[in-house]
Amino acid sequence: MTRLAVFASGGGSNAQKIMAYFEHHPSVKVVLVVSNNPDAGVLGIADRFGIPVRIISRTDFRQEEGMLNMLASFRVDYIVLAGFLWLLPHFLTGHYPDRILNIHPSLLPKYGGKGMYGHFVHEAVFHAGEKESGCTIHLVNDAYDEGRILFQAVCPVTPEMNAPEIASTVLKLEHAYYPSVIENYIAGKDRISS
Ligand code: GRF
């Protein structure tokens, strides 16, 4: 069994899709949810799936031994970021090389990097008059949004769409693809585009 930890800071709609997708999976299991936000919606979702939760402070997050021991105690094989807002410390990327995945709500390398998250991304896409947007699933290294791209899904952006409409269209793509891209990556089958 391959054991996943999902890290999330917010509402957790992607985390929910991942938990549901792997709930009865024969070889992949979500064993832990980690959040930096004690009010995150994802905590209630994890509870409904019976998945243990750990809430971490910034101090906890920087403590190598404590973090690695905590993940080891759940025998975590892969970390999946689903709306987790903190940059990962090097000891985590080093301990899980090519075993940390993230989803970003734009077509990277466009609209990535520090400060580009949530509505900021979609507002930037809107103001630039882009004709398309989408989501990117990538491996995580020490820089925001720069790890190897595994998968991108594209959607058209029409002149009638405002930033919240772009956001909800992209989020639907995220929900549709993130769980199966994780599954395929773990199974050794990388995918580059939809
Ligand atoms: C998603 O748009 C994801 O791409 C980004 O953060 C958002 C998380 O949304 N990294 P949710 O918490 O999964 O609803």
PDB file of N, CA, C and O and ligand atoms in Angstrom, residues 8-16 42 81-85 102-106 116-118 122 134-136 145 167 170-171 174-175 178, ligand 1:
ATOM      1  N   ALA A   8      -2.891  20.747   3.300  1.00  0.00           N
ATOM      2  CA  ALA A   8      -3.855  21.732   2.791  1.00  0.00           C
ATOM      3  C   ALA A   8      -4.028  22.851   3.799  1.00  0.00           C
ATOM      4  O   ALA A   8      -3.984  22.615   5.007  1.00  0.00           O
ATOM      5  N   SER A   9      -4.253  24.066   3.280  1.00  0.00           N
ATOM      6  CA  SER A   9      -4.415  25.224   4.163  1.00  0.00           C
ATOM      7  C   SER A   9      -5.832  25.766   4.181  1.00  0.00           C
ATOM      8  O   SER A   9      -6.149  26.607   5.016  1.00  0.00           O
ATOM      9  N   GLY A  10      -6.663  25.355   3.218  1.00  0.00           N
ATOM     10  CA  GLY A  10      -7.931  26.064   3.054  1.00  0.00           C
ATOM     11  C   GLY A  10      -9.145  25.167   3.016  1.00  0.00           C
ATOM     12  O   GLY A  10      -9.277  24.215   3.779  1.00  0.00           O
ATOM     13  N   GLY A  11     -10.020  25.495   2.049  1.00  0.00           N
ATOM     14  CA  GLY A  11     -11.314  24.814   1.957  1.00  0.00           C
ATOM     15  C   GLY A  11     -11.201  23.322   1.734  1.00  0.00           C
ATOM     16  O   GLY A  11     -12.029  22.544   2.223  1.00  0.00           O
ATOM     17  N   GLY A  12     -10.210  22.930   0.977  1.00  0.00           N
ATOM     18  CA  GLY A  12      -9.945  21.506   0.844  1.00  0.00           C
ATOM     19  C   GLY A  12     -10.780  20.781  -0.190  1.00  0.00           C
ATOM     20  O   GLY A  12     -10.955  19.571  -0.100  1.00  0.00           O
ATOM     21  N   SER A  13     -11.256  21.506  -1.233  1.00  0.00           N
ATOM     22  CA  SER A  13     -12.082  20.787  -2.213  1.00  0.00           C
ATOM     23  C   SER A  13     -11.242  19.779  -3.010  1.00  0.00           C
ATOM     24  O   SER A  13     -11.721  18.679  -3.311  1.00  0.00           O
ATOM     25  N   ASN A  14      -9.997  20.109  -3.312  1.00  0.00           N
ATOM     26  CA  ASN A  14      -9.139  19.111  -3.976  1.00  0.00           C
ATOM     27  C   ASN A  14      -8.816  17.961  -3.033  1.00  0.00           C
ATOM     28  O   ASN A  14      -8.833  16.793  -3.433  1.00  0.00           O
ATOM     29  N   ALA A  15      -8.526  18.303  -1.782  1.00  0.00           N
ATOM     30  CA  ALA A  15      -8.230  17.257  -0.797  1.00  0.00           C
ATOM     31  C   ALA A  15      -9.414  16.292  -0.684  1.00  0.00           C
ATOM     32  O   ALA A  15      -9.238  15.069  -0.599  1.00  0.00           O
ATOM     33  N   GLN A  16     -10.625  16.854  -0.704  1.00  0.00           N
ATOM     34  CA  GLN A  16     -11.818  16.008  -0.615  1.00  0.00           C
ATOM     35  C   GLN A  16     -11.899  15.035  -1.796  1.00  0.00           C
ATOM     36  O   GLN A  16     -12.192  13.847  -1.622  1.00  0.00           O
ATOM     37  N   VAL A  42     -10.694  21.742   5.385  1.00  0.00           N
ATOM     38  CA  VAL A  42     -10.213  20.381   5.122  1.00  0.00           C
ATOM     39  C   VAL A  42     -10.222  19.509   6.385  1.00  0.00           C
ATOM     40  O   VAL A  42     -10.317  18.280   6.306  1.00  0.00           O
ATOM     41  N   LEU A  81       0.303  18.154  -2.072  1.00  0.00           N
ATOM     42  CA  LEU A  81      -0.102  19.494  -1.651  1.00  0.00           C
ATOM     43  C   LEU A  81      -1.400  19.855  -2.373  1.00  0.00           C
ATOM     44  O   LEU A  81      -1.493  19.717  -3.593  1.00  0.00           O
ATOM     45  N   ALA A  82      -2.370  20.289  -1.602  1.00  0.00           N
ATOM     46  CA  ALA A  82      -3.673  20.649  -2.182  1.00  0.00           C
ATOM     47  C   ALA A  82      -4.091  21.985  -1.560  1.00  0.00           C
ATOM     48  O   ALA A  82      -4.809  22.025  -0.570  1.00  0.00           O
ATOM     49  N   GLY A  83      -3.547  23.065  -2.124  1.00  0.00           N
ATOM     50  CA  GLY A  83      -3.839  24.382  -1.559  1.00  0.00           C
ATOM     51  C   GLY A  83      -3.082  24.615  -0.262  1.00  0.00           C
ATOM     52  O   GLY A  83      -3.607  25.212   0.663  1.00  0.00           O
ATOM     53  N   PHE A  84      -1.827  24.175  -0.216  1.00  0.00           N
ATOM     54  CA  PHE A  84      -0.989  24.390   0.966  1.00  0.00           C
ATOM     55  C   PHE A  84      -0.088  25.582   0.675  1.00  0.00           C
ATOM     56  O   PHE A  84       0.623  25.598  -0.331  1.00  0.00           O
ATOM     57  N   LEU A  85      -0.136  26.601   1.538  1.00  0.00           N
ATOM     58  CA  LEU A  85       0.427  27.899   1.156  1.00  0.00           C
ATOM     59  C   LEU A  85       1.881  28.130   1.572  1.00  0.00           C
ATOM     60  O   LEU A  85       2.490  29.096   1.140  1.00  0.00           O
ATOM     61  N   ASN A 102       2.196  18.902  -6.374  1.00  0.00           N
ATOM     62  CA  ASN A 102       1.381  20.092  -6.111  1.00  0.00           C
ATOM     63  C   ASN A 102       0.482  20.347  -7.305  1.00  0.00           C
ATOM     64  O   ASN A 102       0.785  19.936  -8.424  1.00  0.00           O
ATOM     65  N   ILE A 103      -0.620  21.042  -7.030  1.00  0.00           N
ATOM     66  CA  ILE A 103      -1.464  21.520  -8.134  1.00  0.00           C
ATOM     67  C   ILE A 103      -1.503  23.033  -8.076  1.00  0.00           C
ATOM     68  O   ILE A 103      -1.579  23.619  -6.990  1.00  0.00           O
ATOM     69  N   HIS A 104      -1.417  23.645  -9.245  1.00  0.00           N
ATOM     70  CA  HIS A 104      -1.426  25.108  -9.324  1.00  0.00           C
ATOM     71  C   HIS A 104      -2.491  25.520 -10.336  1.00  0.00           C
ATOM     72  O   HIS A 104      -2.575  24.927 -11.416  1.00  0.00           O
ATOM     73  N   PRO A 105      -3.272  26.579 -10.019  1.00  0.00           N
ATOM     74  CA  PRO A 105      -4.412  26.904 -10.897  1.00  0.00           C
ATOM     75  C   PRO A 105      -4.065  27.816 -12.061  1.00  0.00           C
ATOM     76  O   PRO A 105      -4.793  28.774 -12.335  1.00  0.00           O
ATOM     77  N   SER A 106      -2.950  27.547 -12.728  1.00  0.00           N
ATOM     78  CA  SER A 106      -2.636  28.259 -13.986  1.00  0.00           C
ATOM     79  C   SER A 106      -1.784  27.339 -14.832  1.00  0.00           C
ATOM     80  O   SER A 106      -1.345  26.281 -14.374  1.00  0.00           O
ATOM     81  N   MET A 116       1.570  34.297  -6.077  1.00  0.00           N
ATOM     82  CA  MET A 116       0.586  33.892  -7.091  1.00  0.00           C
ATOM     83  C   MET A 116      -0.180  32.676  -6.578  1.00  0.00           C
ATOM     84  O   MET A 116       0.222  31.532  -6.797  1.00  0.00           O
ATOM     85  N   TYR A 117      -1.245  32.942  -5.891  1.00  0.00           N
ATOM     86  CA  TYR A 117      -2.094  31.850  -5.408  1.00  0.00           C
ATOM     87  C   TYR A 117      -3.532  32.361  -5.381  1.00  0.00           C
ATOM     88  O   TYR A 117      -3.786  33.580  -5.425  1.00  0.00           O
ATOM     89  N   GLY A 118      -4.466  31.418  -5.339  1.00  0.00           N
ATOM     90  CA  GLY A 118      -5.887  31.740  -5.214  1.00  0.00           C
ATOM     91  C   GLY A 118      -6.348  32.780  -6.226  1.00  0.00           C
ATOM     92  O   GLY A 118      -5.975  32.736  -7.401  1.00  0.00           O
ATOM     93  N   HIS A 122      -6.109  34.153 -10.878  1.00  0.00           N
ATOM     94  CA  HIS A 122      -7.194  34.300 -11.859  1.00  0.00           C
ATOM     95  C   HIS A 122      -7.400  35.769 -12.243  1.00  0.00           C
ATOM     96  O   HIS A 122      -7.750  36.075 -13.375  1.00  0.00           O
ATOM     97  N   GLY A 134      -5.912  27.209 -17.098  1.00  0.00           N
ATOM     98  CA  GLY A 134      -5.969  25.778 -16.797  1.00  0.00           C
ATOM     99  C   GLY A 134      -5.240  25.479 -15.509  1.00  0.00           C
ATOM    100  O   GLY A 134      -4.999  26.377 -14.693  1.00  0.00           O
ATOM    101  N   CYS A 135      -4.910  24.217 -15.326  1.00  0.00           N
ATOM    102  CA  CYS A 135      -4.199  23.840 -14.101  1.00  0.00           C
ATOM    103  C   CYS A 135      -2.947  23.054 -14.459  1.00  0.00           C
ATOM    104  O   CYS A 135      -2.850  22.470 -15.539  1.00  0.00           O
ATOM    105  N   THR A 136      -2.013  23.077 -13.528  1.00  0.00           N
ATOM    106  CA  THR A 136      -0.739  22.363 -13.700  1.00  0.00           C
ATOM    107  C   THR A 136      -0.491  21.505 -12.473  1.00  0.00           C
ATOM    108  O   THR A 136      -0.600  21.985 -11.344  1.00  0.00           O
ATOM    109  N   ASP A 145       6.543  26.543  -7.394  1.00  0.00           N
ATOM    110  CA  ASP A 145       5.938  26.272  -8.707  1.00  0.00           C
ATOM    111  C   ASP A 145       6.940  25.994  -9.830  1.00  0.00           C
ATOM    112  O   ASP A 145       6.647  26.248 -10.987  1.00  0.00           O
ATOM    113  N   ALA A 167     -11.855  31.137 -12.212  1.00  0.00           N
ATOM    114  CA  ALA A 167     -11.468  30.310 -11.054  1.00  0.00           C
ATOM    115  C   ALA A 167     -12.322  29.055 -10.965  1.00  0.00           C
ATOM    116  O   ALA A 167     -11.798  27.950 -10.763  1.00  0.00           O
ATOM    117  N   VAL A 170     -11.448  26.554 -13.752  1.00  0.00           N
ATOM    118  CA  VAL A 170     -10.156  25.890 -13.520  1.00  0.00           C
ATOM    119  C   VAL A 170     -10.283  24.884 -12.369  1.00  0.00           C
ATOM    120  O   VAL A 170      -9.742  23.769 -12.440  1.00  0.00           O
ATOM    121  N   LEU A 171     -11.028  25.259 -11.334  1.00  0.00           N
ATOM    122  CA  LEU A 171     -11.165  24.345 -10.184  1.00  0.00           C
ATOM    123  C   LEU A 171     -11.836  23.030 -10.601  1.00  0.00           C
ATOM    124  O   LEU A 171     -11.457  21.955 -10.136  1.00  0.00           O
ATOM    125  N   GLU A 174      -9.218  20.922 -11.993  1.00  0.00           N
ATOM    126  CA  GLU A 174      -8.375  20.379 -10.921  1.00  0.00           C
ATOM    127  C   GLU A 174      -9.024  19.129 -10.325  1.00  0.00           C
ATOM    128  O   GLU A 174      -8.388  18.089 -10.150  1.00  0.00           O
ATOM    129  N   HIS A 175     -10.310  19.272 -10.009  1.00  0.00           N
ATOM    130  CA  HIS A 175     -11.034  18.140  -9.395  1.00  0.00           C
ATOM    131  C   HIS A 175     -11.076  16.937 -10.329  1.00  0.00           C
ATOM    132  O   HIS A 175     -10.999  15.792  -9.893  1.00  0.00           O
ATOM    133  N   TYR A 178      -6.731  15.828 -10.759  1.00  0.00           N
ATOM    134  CA  TYR A 178      -5.647  15.659  -9.760  1.00  0.00           C
ATOM    135  C   TYR A 178      -5.580  14.219  -9.221  1.00  0.00           C
ATOM    136  O   TYR A 178      -4.500  13.612  -9.241  1.00  0.00           O
TER     137      TYR A 178
HETATM  138  C1  GRF B   1      -6.586  25.274  -5.806  1.00  0.00           C
HETATM  139  O1  GRF B   1      -6.950  26.193  -6.789  1.00  0.00           O
HETATM  140  C2  GRF B   1      -5.181  24.786  -6.054  1.00  0.00           C
HETATM  141  O2  GRF B   1      -4.819  24.810  -7.391  1.00  0.00           O
HETATM  142  C3  GRF B   1      -4.343  25.770  -5.302  1.00  0.00           C
HETATM  143  O3  GRF B   1      -5.101  26.110  -4.169  1.00  0.00           O
HETATM  144  C4  GRF B   1      -6.485  25.904  -4.438  1.00  0.00           C
HETATM  145  C5  GRF B   1      -7.001  25.031  -3.346  1.00  0.00           C
HETATM  146  O4  GRF B   1      -8.390  24.927  -3.365  1.00  0.00           O
HETATM  147  N1  GRF B   1      -3.030  25.255  -5.034  1.00  0.00           N
HETATM  148  P1  GRF B   1      -9.093  23.853  -2.438  1.00  0.00           P
HETATM  149  O5  GRF B   1      -8.686  24.147  -0.993  1.00  0.00           O
HETATM  150  O6  GRF B   1      -8.644  22.514  -2.875  1.00  0.00           O
HETATM  151  O7  GRF B   1     -10.564  24.084  -2.646  1.00  0.00           O
END
